[in-house]
């Protein structure tokens, strides 16, 4: 009888219209065989996944037979994602194989009955679906899913009877499927990907190229217990391009890093300086925060920024990582919902297990060792044991960790209070063990007033340096809230740090710079500067931008290999480089620092922890009426990726330049390439808009255009002019003597 069941056709014919919370409508005609008119309807509705289950009793048994339809919203259409069948074999119909259950499940991502999400309806006279050898026949279907309107008559767009297997319309929702070695699925991914690249041509001009990654690419997937990877591979003139996305589910599912490899072919990158070579880039940020058992959805564009001027724009994202069963039980993380629990690394929960303190921040502690004049830097890990207490007026969060190679436990404690309107950190205590030092215990002043907010404090554009005698606590990239009593954070007000720096906060924070200088990282940048300029240095006293610049900088750097050969590499300074500087009366400075990521030999992945800082420092001078770029200092880490087999670890050089001059309170603008020689390094600056020694809150619009620098030829030109004058003078003198002599000779001859 088992074989007989496999060949049985199960027909579902309904006369009535079943309705669940006004979200689903499934109507059939001509009742027949299994599903009676009074079948019980149950279901579940969410923004991405919903379910409808029909249950009924057959014959004299008290067992419920069920058919479950799982629906999915792919941002544009709704479809039936899968069907589950659970039939009890009663004695009347299965006398030789009774008292057993027949369980069948369709393939995932059926793409069955698709219709437009907003105003669509799917109608089909007959569709057949295979479930483990059994054929399920659905006739006279009329289906609406994810409905949010009371009046379904407004749905005008009708899709009729698509059969994906027969008519070739099987455009699966998830083109990227990661599987275990036994062919079971460990991850589903849908997204659109565009690679945006900037590159330099051989004549030092900047060009850009957008590459749309084909949706149906050659995909390489792999799974482990805690990770899965999706590698998209496509060809460009017989050469392979690829993007690898690495996901991890440690505590929460995240895209941990992406690795991009693009071949610089002649067709897509004409006249590029690195034609015929691969350009690689990586990003090591945590993206797509998803619950441990969840789904990530995002209709917005997400940009992954990397070094080498390669950015990846991802949109239309739908991610189901690791567990692809029981979709209705999964929590949905929507990127349009600004902040959720999964955006925080440090969480303290109250007795009811509700997160009462949530924080995400980068913390490092600089310890100055006066004995050997070295600085020890302790970085607080993002994964630490977070403990604390949550009271009505005062709370605290304690982060505990052990430094590699040490047994002693370090901790940093944040003391938190609230007033009638805001919450804030009023004091910080540190207990750490530095290298070759005893335990260091420091505690700040009582009135810090950090991260003051009525709801959630969000600040990614500011650094805090809290100086406690011989140590400095550095904090940046802050997301913080406390005294929370709600499971859902969506109702909370988000406070942006820009323009909201509290005076009590700034008075408690000191920096290592002199009073006449300012570190860009310690003073918030006003919105007007952020929107208009990439690189800004703020005057700490006046809170205006003394230096502001937009420009693209390339450096062609020669280096000697271990085989005594001379190679060269072109580096582009990233537009998101960290900006530091100072504002003086006659001398000012702007320093751009960034991290060139090297490839880890031990892990064979790109990781920012293996990189080291590079810096490009510009010194400005001014007189009574003008300012100019006086000198450039370079400090470049010779990483293996950009400087393979280099004989040196660092390249440092200082050169007086004295170029880019403009009147005070005027912008300097230059659309042409400005090429400078810094010792052996060719520095090319493109599309410059720059001002230094600015004193006004609103930067002046008055500007001077550049005159191409001819300083290298000035001596020759002046020499030629002087030489010409001398030659002309000597020629005139000789002519004068000649004519004088001839005139005298003539008189003498006549007199004779």
XYZ file of C-alpha atoms in Angstrom:
752
model
C 0.000 0.000 0.000
C 2.962 2.294 0.390
C 3.445 2.284 -3.365
C -0.247 2.981 -3.815
C 0.016 6.065 -1.617
C 2.943 7.378 -3.587
C 0.874 7.286 -6.745
C -2.177 8.833 -5.150
C -3.260 12.227 -6.415
C -4.439 14.477 -3.626
C -6.865 17.084 -4.926
C -7.703 20.153 -2.854
C -10.999 21.680 -3.897
C -12.653 24.335 -1.726
C -15.984 26.035 -2.154
C -15.408 28.497 0.671
C -12.907 31.320 0.995
C -10.568 30.907 3.948
C -9.385 34.097 5.633
C -6.630 34.617 8.213
C -6.325 38.077 9.745
C -7.210 39.522 6.331
C -3.764 38.556 5.077
C -4.480 35.363 3.125
C -7.206 34.320 0.746
C -7.203 30.870 -0.818
C -10.377 29.851 -2.656
C -11.208 26.682 -4.540
C -14.278 25.139 -6.177
C -15.759 21.616 -6.456
C -15.136 19.880 -3.117
C -13.420 16.522 -3.547
C -11.658 13.831 -1.507
C -9.469 15.120 1.326
C -10.085 18.673 2.419
C -13.628 19.246 3.670
C -15.407 22.578 3.538
C -15.075 23.035 7.281
C -11.322 22.451 7.442
C -9.783 24.424 10.278
C -7.605 27.341 9.209
C -4.672 28.481 11.302
C -1.766 30.677 10.426
C 0.929 33.160 11.184
C 1.608 36.548 9.581
C 4.846 38.551 9.556
C 6.562 41.006 7.229
C 8.708 38.427 5.382
C 7.410 34.918 6.153
C 3.837 33.826 6.780
C 2.064 30.477 7.057
C -1.397 29.026 6.515
C -2.268 25.539 7.769
C -5.421 23.641 6.870
C -6.318 20.769 9.237
C -9.111 18.198 9.222
C -10.031 14.708 10.473
C -10.547 11.886 8.003
C -12.984 9.014 8.601
C -13.431 7.698 12.140
C -10.005 8.733 13.472
C -9.320 11.592 15.860
C -6.057 12.454 14.083
C -5.635 15.783 12.344
C -4.366 15.811 8.766
C -2.617 19.020 7.773
C -1.333 20.879 4.759
C 0.911 23.846 5.542
C 1.651 26.574 2.992
C 4.672 28.782 3.731
C 4.644 32.149 1.954
C 7.533 34.548 1.486
C 7.762 38.237 0.592
C 10.741 38.933 -1.673
C 10.232 42.744 -1.515
C 8.426 42.795 -4.886
C 6.253 39.669 -5.089
C 4.724 37.123 -2.783
C 5.078 33.406 -3.549
C 4.470 30.014 -1.986
C 7.920 29.064 -0.680
C 7.158 25.477 0.411
C 4.342 23.025 1.172
C 4.252 20.470 3.997
C 1.854 17.528 3.995
C 1.026 15.409 7.059
C -1.552 12.632 6.446
C -2.656 9.940 8.925
C -3.224 6.481 7.407
C -6.502 5.194 8.827
C -7.624 1.553 8.734
C -10.426 2.129 6.226
C -8.216 3.547 3.463
C -4.935 1.809 4.346
C -5.813 -1.590 5.886
C -2.335 -3.030 5.246
C -0.364 0.025 6.371
C -2.536 1.688 8.993
C -1.781 3.751 12.090
C 1.156 5.490 10.439
C 1.821 9.005 9.277
C 2.764 9.979 5.759
C 4.924 13.109 5.890
C 5.949 14.887 2.700
C 7.658 18.188 2.067
C 8.136 20.027 -1.198
C 11.397 21.504 -2.373
C 12.264 24.895 -0.893
C 11.815 28.062 -2.915
C 9.000 26.666 -5.068
C 8.247 30.119 -6.478
C 4.640 28.966 -6.736
C 1.706 31.348 -7.387
C 3.807 34.542 -7.608
C 1.987 37.868 -7.753
C 2.762 41.547 -7.269
C 2.916 42.376 -3.553
C 1.124 45.729 -3.584
C -1.963 45.060 -5.696
C -1.513 41.600 -7.201
C -3.552 38.419 -7.140
C -2.644 35.014 -8.552
C -5.256 32.913 -10.336
C -4.716 29.452 -11.734
C -7.081 26.708 -12.931
C -4.761 23.815 -12.142
C -1.261 23.310 -10.712
C 0.545 20.105 -9.786
C 3.223 19.988 -7.093
C 5.393 16.962 -6.319
C 5.977 16.047 -2.688
C 8.172 12.983 -2.087
C 6.635 11.120 -5.011
C 3.099 12.217 -4.182
C 1.390 14.622 -6.528
C -0.573 17.455 -4.981
C -3.115 18.981 -7.351
C -4.504 22.443 -6.658
C -7.316 23.665 -8.885
C -9.126 26.971 -9.391
C -6.722 28.866 -7.186
C -7.231 32.488 -6.217
C -4.467 33.685 -3.898
C -3.480 36.890 -2.102
C -0.748 37.026 0.547
C 0.736 39.706 2.821
C -2.421 41.746 2.390
C -2.746 44.969 4.404
C -5.964 46.328 2.887
C -9.543 45.718 3.991
C -10.837 46.021 0.439
C -9.268 43.272 -1.674
C -11.246 44.405 -4.717
C -8.616 47.133 -5.208
C -6.171 44.445 -6.333
C -6.228 44.744 -10.096
C -2.992 43.119 -11.288
C -3.697 39.464 -12.007
C -1.023 36.815 -12.614
C -2.347 33.670 -14.228
C -1.103 30.151 -13.756
C 2.680 30.103 -14.067
C 4.310 26.688 -14.022
C 7.990 27.278 -13.237
C 9.110 23.786 -14.220
C 7.349 23.707 -17.593
C 7.507 27.278 -18.900
C 11.039 28.130 -17.735
C 9.975 30.945 -15.416
C 11.562 29.376 -12.345
C 13.288 32.556 -11.165
C 14.045 31.447 -7.649
C 13.882 34.005 -4.867
C 17.300 32.881 -3.612
C 19.902 32.576 -6.387
C 22.661 31.833 -3.851
C 22.253 28.629 -1.824
C 24.960 27.380 0.550
C 24.944 23.651 1.273
C 26.642 21.116 3.503
C 28.625 18.282 1.955
C 25.556 16.044 2.291
C 23.708 18.537 0.040
C 21.471 19.916 2.812
C 21.018 23.675 2.807
C 22.839 25.832 5.364
C 22.084 29.303 4.020
C 19.908 31.194 1.531
C 20.942 34.567 0.124
C 19.384 37.028 -2.298
C 20.924 40.374 -3.233
C 21.922 42.661 -6.088
C 25.608 43.634 -6.216
C 27.386 46.494 -7.984
C 31.165 46.971 -7.752
C 32.263 50.614 -8.023
C 35.936 51.170 -8.828
C 38.179 54.177 -9.276
C 41.427 53.721 -11.114
C 44.232 55.824 -12.498
C 45.217 55.902 -16.138
C 48.781 56.032 -17.388
C 48.510 59.809 -17.848
C 47.504 60.172 -14.138
C 43.829 60.850 -14.748
C 41.133 59.428 -12.514
C 38.398 57.302 -14.028
C 35.640 55.189 -12.534
C 33.936 51.964 -13.531
C 30.719 50.354 -12.311
C 30.462 46.579 -12.656
C 27.085 44.903 -12.138
C 27.623 41.394 -10.850
C 25.436 38.964 -12.843
C 22.560 37.638 -10.749
C 23.109 34.131 -12.032
C 26.818 33.716 -11.463
C 28.972 30.692 -10.843
C 28.532 30.323 -7.088
C 30.851 28.493 -4.729
C 29.420 27.849 -1.273
C 30.774 26.156 1.820
C 29.449 25.567 5.334
C 30.858 24.833 8.755
C 29.148 24.664 12.141
C 29.479 28.406 12.727
C 30.219 29.883 9.295
C 29.153 29.792 5.706
C 30.607 31.457 2.637
C 29.155 32.497 -0.695
C 31.632 33.250 -3.459
C 30.271 34.869 -6.625
C 32.457 34.199 -9.642
C 32.037 35.693 -13.091
C 34.225 36.159 -16.148
C 35.506 39.259 -17.888
C 37.163 38.324 -21.188
C 38.200 34.879 -19.959
C 39.577 36.282 -16.696
C 37.888 35.497 -13.410
C 36.401 38.099 -11.053
C 35.044 37.162 -7.664
C 33.474 38.435 -4.438
C 33.519 36.241 -1.351
C 31.045 36.919 1.473
C 31.916 35.280 4.799
C 29.134 34.872 7.370
C 29.508 33.832 10.991
C 26.887 32.995 13.629
C 28.971 33.548 16.749
C 26.324 35.029 19.070
C 24.539 36.642 16.118
C 24.636 36.129 12.385
C 26.786 38.693 10.612
C 28.597 39.280 7.367
C 32.074 39.384 8.912
C 34.080 40.307 5.834
C 34.018 40.457 2.050
C 36.958 39.898 -0.286
C 36.854 41.372 -3.788
C 39.157 40.380 -6.661
C 38.776 42.265 -9.948
C 40.908 41.680 -13.031
C 41.937 44.926 -14.724
C 41.272 43.976 -18.330
C 41.848 46.372 -21.236
C 38.203 46.490 -22.278
C 36.712 47.580 -18.951
C 39.749 49.552 -17.721
C 41.316 51.139 -20.810
C 44.791 52.587 -20.350
C 44.877 51.737 -16.616
C 48.305 51.801 -14.984
C 47.755 48.276 -13.644
C 46.212 46.693 -16.748
C 46.570 42.925 -16.745
C 46.744 42.691 -12.950
C 44.295 41.778 -10.209
C 43.121 44.419 -7.754
C 42.057 43.013 -4.405
C 40.174 44.689 -1.604
C 38.579 43.628 1.648
C 36.148 44.884 4.257
C 36.166 43.579 7.817
C 33.059 45.285 9.185
C 30.123 43.547 10.815
C 27.133 43.882 8.503
C 23.646 42.356 8.222
C 23.075 41.845 11.971
C 20.647 38.939 12.217
C 19.236 37.087 15.234
C 20.836 33.719 15.929
C 17.661 32.159 14.558
C 16.515 34.873 12.219
C 16.087 36.484 8.816
C 17.716 39.674 7.552
C 15.836 41.880 5.099
C 16.859 45.180 3.535
C 15.485 47.090 0.562
C 17.922 49.953 1.114
C 21.365 50.212 -0.446
C 24.262 49.179 1.783
C 27.737 50.293 0.715
C 30.780 48.258 1.714
C 33.808 50.546 1.592
C 37.271 49.128 1.093
C 40.796 50.226 0.400
C 42.025 50.629 -3.183
C 38.998 52.773 -4.050
C 36.741 49.734 -4.486
C 33.236 49.984 -3.054
C 30.500 47.368 -3.204
C 26.858 48.478 -3.224
C 24.420 45.777 -2.133
C 20.641 46.090 -2.337
C 17.483 43.970 -2.268
C 18.947 41.763 0.473
C 17.162 38.730 1.869
C 19.265 36.444 4.064
C 18.273 33.239 5.863
C 21.486 31.973 7.454
C 22.196 28.437 8.663
C 18.785 27.081 9.703
C 16.286 27.229 6.829
C 13.571 25.179 8.525
C 10.596 26.524 10.517
C 10.757 29.954 8.918
C 7.711 31.220 10.787
C 9.548 30.920 14.107
C 12.393 33.170 12.968
C 12.804 36.756 14.076
C 13.127 39.302 11.284
C 15.836 41.981 11.373
C 14.882 44.814 9.024
C 17.579 47.359 8.159
C 14.920 50.088 7.964
C 14.378 49.649 11.690
C 17.170 51.896 12.890
C 18.478 50.117 15.980
C 17.878 46.724 17.549
C 19.474 44.671 20.313
C 21.692 42.998 17.729
C 23.548 46.272 17.061
C 25.143 46.159 20.531
C 28.186 44.190 21.698
C 27.914 44.958 25.428
C 24.589 44.115 27.072
C 23.585 44.068 30.755
C 20.224 42.464 31.543
C 17.934 42.958 34.516
C 16.219 40.232 36.530
C 13.499 39.928 33.874
C 16.233 39.289 31.257
C 15.418 42.569 29.489
C 18.544 44.415 28.284
C 18.693 47.458 30.575
C 22.135 48.719 29.455
C 23.245 48.349 25.842
C 26.468 49.694 24.413
C 28.583 49.369 21.324
C 31.864 51.293 21.244
C 35.540 50.990 20.396
C 37.680 51.426 23.519
C 41.457 51.542 23.831
C 43.664 52.562 26.759
C 47.032 54.248 26.147
C 49.495 53.726 29.021
C 52.654 55.828 29.031
C 55.604 54.004 30.548
C 57.932 56.702 31.870
C 60.761 54.200 32.501
C 61.382 53.227 28.884
C 59.335 55.975 27.238
C 57.160 53.424 25.466
C 53.416 53.454 25.129
C 51.416 50.319 25.886
C 48.028 50.157 24.186
C 45.297 47.953 25.614
C 42.315 47.380 23.324
C 39.061 46.349 24.964
C 37.763 43.387 22.910
C 34.338 43.587 21.292
C 33.527 40.218 22.866
C 33.879 40.524 26.630
C 32.008 39.482 29.741
C 29.631 42.378 30.400
C 28.108 42.543 33.879
C 26.460 45.262 35.894
C 23.411 46.450 37.745
C 20.267 48.290 36.712
C 18.639 50.551 39.277
C 16.111 53.319 38.819
C 18.538 56.213 39.367
C 22.070 54.842 39.013
C 23.415 51.879 37.066
C 26.775 50.524 36.062
C 28.301 48.424 33.298
C 31.506 46.469 33.893
C 33.507 45.012 31.001
C 35.927 42.235 31.972
C 38.583 40.579 29.817
C 42.008 38.950 30.008
C 44.843 40.240 27.865
C 46.671 37.694 25.745
C 49.663 36.256 27.629
C 48.405 37.402 31.026
C 46.399 35.692 33.737
C 45.195 38.859 35.440
C 41.725 40.127 34.565
C 41.286 43.686 33.284
C 38.094 45.681 33.638
C 36.611 49.057 32.836
C 33.495 50.293 34.642
C 31.001 52.859 33.342
C 28.926 54.560 36.040
C 25.591 55.753 34.638
C 22.983 58.139 36.024
C 19.814 59.861 34.884
C 18.084 63.163 35.495
C 14.592 64.298 34.548
C 15.334 64.236 30.822
C 18.548 62.379 30.003
C 20.780 59.421 30.796
C 24.575 59.851 30.806
C 27.891 58.323 31.917
C 29.121 60.385 34.869
C 32.316 58.474 35.771
C 34.698 55.820 34.380
C 36.954 53.517 36.421
C 39.855 51.474 34.983
C 41.667 48.452 36.448
C 44.202 47.085 33.968
C 47.549 45.291 33.809
C 50.036 46.682 31.311
C 53.146 44.935 29.988
C 55.886 44.842 32.646
C 53.802 47.014 34.964
C 51.831 46.411 38.117
C 48.103 46.852 38.316
C 46.934 50.301 37.219
C 43.863 51.716 38.902
C 42.458 55.044 37.717
C 39.134 56.762 38.139
C 37.897 59.842 36.321
C 36.264 62.977 37.657
C 32.714 62.634 38.905
C 31.045 64.883 36.322
C 32.001 63.522 32.897
C 28.500 63.823 31.426
C 29.306 61.512 28.487
C 26.768 60.292 25.893
C 23.883 62.349 27.241
C 20.607 61.335 25.572
C 16.905 60.892 26.340
C 16.914 57.619 24.401
C 19.784 56.132 22.370
C 23.078 57.935 21.822
C 24.471 57.334 18.325
C 27.825 58.839 17.342
C 30.227 57.445 14.761
C 31.947 60.730 13.862
C 33.618 61.670 17.117
C 36.431 60.380 19.344
C 36.709 60.993 23.076
C 40.099 61.104 24.805
C 39.757 61.007 28.579
C 43.092 61.700 30.236
C 43.675 60.195 33.677
C 47.224 61.120 34.741
C 49.516 58.889 32.667
C 46.807 56.956 30.825
C 44.355 58.026 28.129
C 41.043 56.298 27.447
C 40.066 56.536 23.765
C 36.408 55.929 22.894
C 34.747 56.149 19.478
C 31.955 54.668 17.357
C 29.465 54.929 20.223
C 25.973 53.458 20.385
C 24.610 53.613 23.920
C 21.469 53.488 26.007
C 20.630 52.658 29.624
C 17.702 52.324 32.026
C 15.836 50.460 29.309
C 12.702 48.515 30.276
C 11.357 47.623 26.820
C 12.181 44.577 24.724
C 11.672 46.674 21.600
C 14.030 49.641 21.127
C 12.195 51.130 18.132
C 10.223 53.602 20.237
C 13.350 55.271 21.616
C 14.597 58.643 20.365
C 18.015 58.489 18.705
C 20.372 61.374 19.531
C 23.042 62.211 16.967
C 26.274 63.563 18.442
C 26.905 66.175 15.729
C 26.283 69.637 17.088
C 25.141 68.258 20.449
C 28.378 68.249 22.399
C 27.643 69.142 25.993
C 29.929 71.705 27.618
C 30.251 69.543 30.704
C 31.496 66.725 28.534
C 34.116 68.736 26.704
C 35.475 70.247 29.903
C 36.109 66.769 31.311
C 37.866 65.473 28.224
C 41.446 66.428 27.509
C 43.833 65.527 24.720
C 47.533 65.123 24.372
C 47.801 68.186 22.121
C 48.780 71.694 23.192
C 46.037 74.211 24.052
C 46.589 76.040 20.756
C 45.989 72.889 18.750
C 43.056 70.611 18.198
C 42.663 67.010 17.268
C 39.953 66.513 14.696
C 38.947 63.407 16.599
C 38.140 65.298 19.810
C 35.876 68.019 18.424
C 32.605 67.341 16.621
C 32.525 68.438 12.997
C 29.542 70.712 12.194
C 27.066 69.426 9.620
C 27.994 72.059 7.034
C 31.610 70.875 6.949
C 30.675 67.200 6.937
C 28.447 67.633 3.904
C 30.875 69.767 1.896
C 34.402 68.562 2.736
C 36.040 65.161 3.129
C 38.961 66.356 5.267
C 38.365 68.871 8.054
C 40.407 70.114 11.015
C 38.399 71.994 13.655
C 39.787 74.746 15.850
C 39.084 73.642 19.422
C 38.752 77.197 20.728
C 36.478 78.664 18.048
C 34.819 75.401 16.869
C 35.223 76.389 13.214
C 37.155 74.583 10.506
C 40.606 76.094 10.178
C 41.462 73.590 7.404
C 38.939 72.072 4.994
C 39.711 70.152 1.829
C 38.312 67.987 -0.913
C 40.926 66.224 -3.011
C 42.089 62.868 -4.316
C 45.716 61.982 -3.615
C 47.849 59.366 -5.378
C 51.398 58.401 -4.540
C 53.767 56.492 -6.795
C 56.226 55.015 -4.299
C 59.449 53.293 -5.380
C 60.915 50.600 -3.140
C 63.777 48.121 -3.131
C 63.031 44.401 -2.867
C 65.061 41.858 -0.941
C 66.682 40.901 -4.256
C 67.876 44.533 -4.642
C 65.437 45.186 -7.464
C 63.513 48.458 -7.688
C 59.729 48.251 -7.935
C 57.028 50.870 -7.519
C 53.485 50.918 -6.171
C 50.676 53.445 -6.561
C 48.650 54.095 -3.381
C 45.434 56.082 -3.201
C 44.635 57.799 0.089
C 41.125 56.644 1.089
C 38.469 59.323 1.218
C 37.431 58.064 4.677
C 40.899 58.444 6.186
C 41.066 59.621 9.794
C 41.837 63.334 10.043
C 43.968 64.895 12.768
C 45.542 68.310 12.917
C 46.122 71.588 14.677
C 45.274 75.219 14.085
C 47.971 77.793 14.853
C 48.463 81.467 14.133
C 51.179 81.052 11.512
C 51.547 77.264 11.209
C 48.794 74.685 10.851
C 48.821 70.988 10.073
C 46.485 68.337 8.698
C 47.367 64.636 8.928
C 45.495 61.884 7.072
C 45.934 58.402 8.526
C 44.609 55.129 7.211
C 45.150 51.412 7.503
C 46.480 49.392 4.590
C 45.226 45.861 5.243
C 47.770 43.119 4.708
C 47.021 39.486 4.053
C 47.360 37.257 7.081
C 49.703 34.349 6.444
C 48.262 32.232 9.228
C 44.574 32.594 8.448
C 44.644 33.321 4.713
C 41.976 35.981 5.100
C 42.073 39.749 5.139
C 41.941 41.225 8.606
C 42.500 44.829 9.664
C 44.353 43.682 12.799
C 47.312 42.764 10.623
C 47.646 46.235 9.115
C 49.535 49.268 10.317
C 48.811 52.955 10.050
C 50.025 55.107 7.182
C 50.080 58.881 7.363
C 50.190 61.787 4.922
C 50.902 65.038 6.761
C 50.535 68.505 5.211
C 52.030 71.572 6.909
C 50.697 75.034 6.058
C 52.224 78.470 6.632
C 50.856 81.982 6.258
C 52.041 85.547 6.136
C 50.056 88.758 6.371
C 48.093 88.138 3.179
C 48.562 84.567 1.879
C 48.756 80.938 2.930
C 50.601 78.102 1.220
C 51.371 74.398 1.482
C 54.838 74.473 3.031
C 55.837 70.807 3.384
C 54.670 67.194 3.143
C 55.617 64.318 5.445
C 55.040 60.674 4.477
C 55.097 57.655 6.754
C 54.106 54.543 4.815
C 53.955 50.978 6.096
C 55.413 48.636 3.448
C 52.774 45.925 3.706
C 53.084 42.684 1.759
C 50.001 43.321 -0.346
C 51.119 46.651 -1.804
C 54.898 46.218 -1.434
C 55.601 42.522 -1.977
C 59.038 41.352 -0.852
C 60.028 44.836 0.308
C 63.434 45.180 1.922
C 62.166 47.853 4.362
C 59.276 47.924 6.811
C 58.535 51.646 6.536
C 59.111 54.480 4.126
C 59.440 57.934 5.719
C 60.287 61.201 4.028
C 59.870 64.962 4.557
C 60.066 67.544 1.777
C 59.613 71.326 1.695
C 57.308 72.103 -1.233
C 55.975 75.684 -1.007
C 53.091 75.273 -3.473
C 49.298 75.755 -3.578
C 49.208 79.378 -2.497
C 46.102 81.523 -2.117
C 45.053 84.762 -0.389
C 43.708 84.428 3.148
C 39.988 83.651 3.403
C 40.011 82.385 -0.180
C 39.498 78.848 -1.417
C 42.181 77.334 -3.595
C 40.648 75.350 -6.479
C 42.346 73.264 -9.110
C 40.643 70.799 -11.434
C 43.879 69.810 -13.137
C 46.409 67.370 -11.760
C 48.983 68.897 -9.438
C 52.120 66.745 -9.437
C 54.690 67.158 -6.676
C 57.983 65.467 -5.968
C 58.453 64.388 -2.348
C 62.001 63.043 -2.522
C 61.576 59.925 -4.708
C 57.766 59.807 -4.424
C 55.547 61.264 -7.134
C 52.499 62.765 -5.408
C 49.551 63.629 -7.640
C 46.688 65.694 -6.206
C 43.482 65.781 -8.257
C 40.396 68.019 -8.049
C 41.562 70.201 -5.170
C 39.288 72.497 -3.177
C 41.222 73.726 -0.145
C 41.366 76.415 2.483
C 43.742 76.862 5.423
C 43.779 79.327 8.325
C 40.037 79.859 7.970
C 38.462 81.828 10.831
C 34.828 82.133 9.730
C 31.979 79.815 10.729
C 30.863 79.653 7.112
C 33.708 78.964 4.729
C 34.092 81.652 2.076
C 32.918 80.974 -1.472
C 35.459 83.377 -2.927
C 38.180 81.372 -4.633
C 41.277 81.539 -6.779
C 41.968 79.058 -9.543
C 45.241 77.243 -9.735
C 48.154 78.133 -11.971
C 50.103 75.056 -12.905
C 53.207 74.831 -10.816
C 56.318 75.663 -12.813
C 58.588 76.088 -9.825
C 60.922 73.375 -11.081
C 61.576 75.446 -14.207
C 61.736 78.874 -12.596
C 65.530 78.818 -12.289
C 65.914 77.823 -15.890
C 63.482 80.504 -17.055
C 65.157 83.207 -14.985
C 68.575 81.998 -16.110
C 67.498 82.172 -19.716
C 66.132 85.684 -19.258
C 69.285 86.896 -17.545
C 71.404 85.133 -20.127
C 69.440 86.782 -22.911
C 69.872 90.198 -21.349
C 73.618 89.677 -20.968
C 73.996 88.460 -24.539
C 71.965 91.399 -25.823
C 74.018 93.842 -23.744
C 77.341 92.411 -24.895
C 76.152 92.428 -28.507
C 75.191 96.090 -28.294
C 78.520 96.948 -26.664
C 80.493 95.193 -29.411
C 78.424 96.895 -32.067
C 79.030 100.246 -30.428
C 82.784 99.632 -30.285
C 82.790 98.404 -33.865
C 80.995 101.417 -35.240
C 83.067 103.804 -33.106
C 86.266 102.248 -34.385
C 85.084 102.350 -37.996
C 83.999 105.969 -37.637
C 87.427 106.917 -36.218
C 89.197 105.016 -38.997
C 87.183 106.826 -41.618
C 88.025 110.272 -40.234
C 91.685 109.385 -39.982
C 91.733 108.193 -43.596
C 90.150 111.335 -44.914
C 92.509 113.526 -42.948
C 95.455 111.802 -44.533
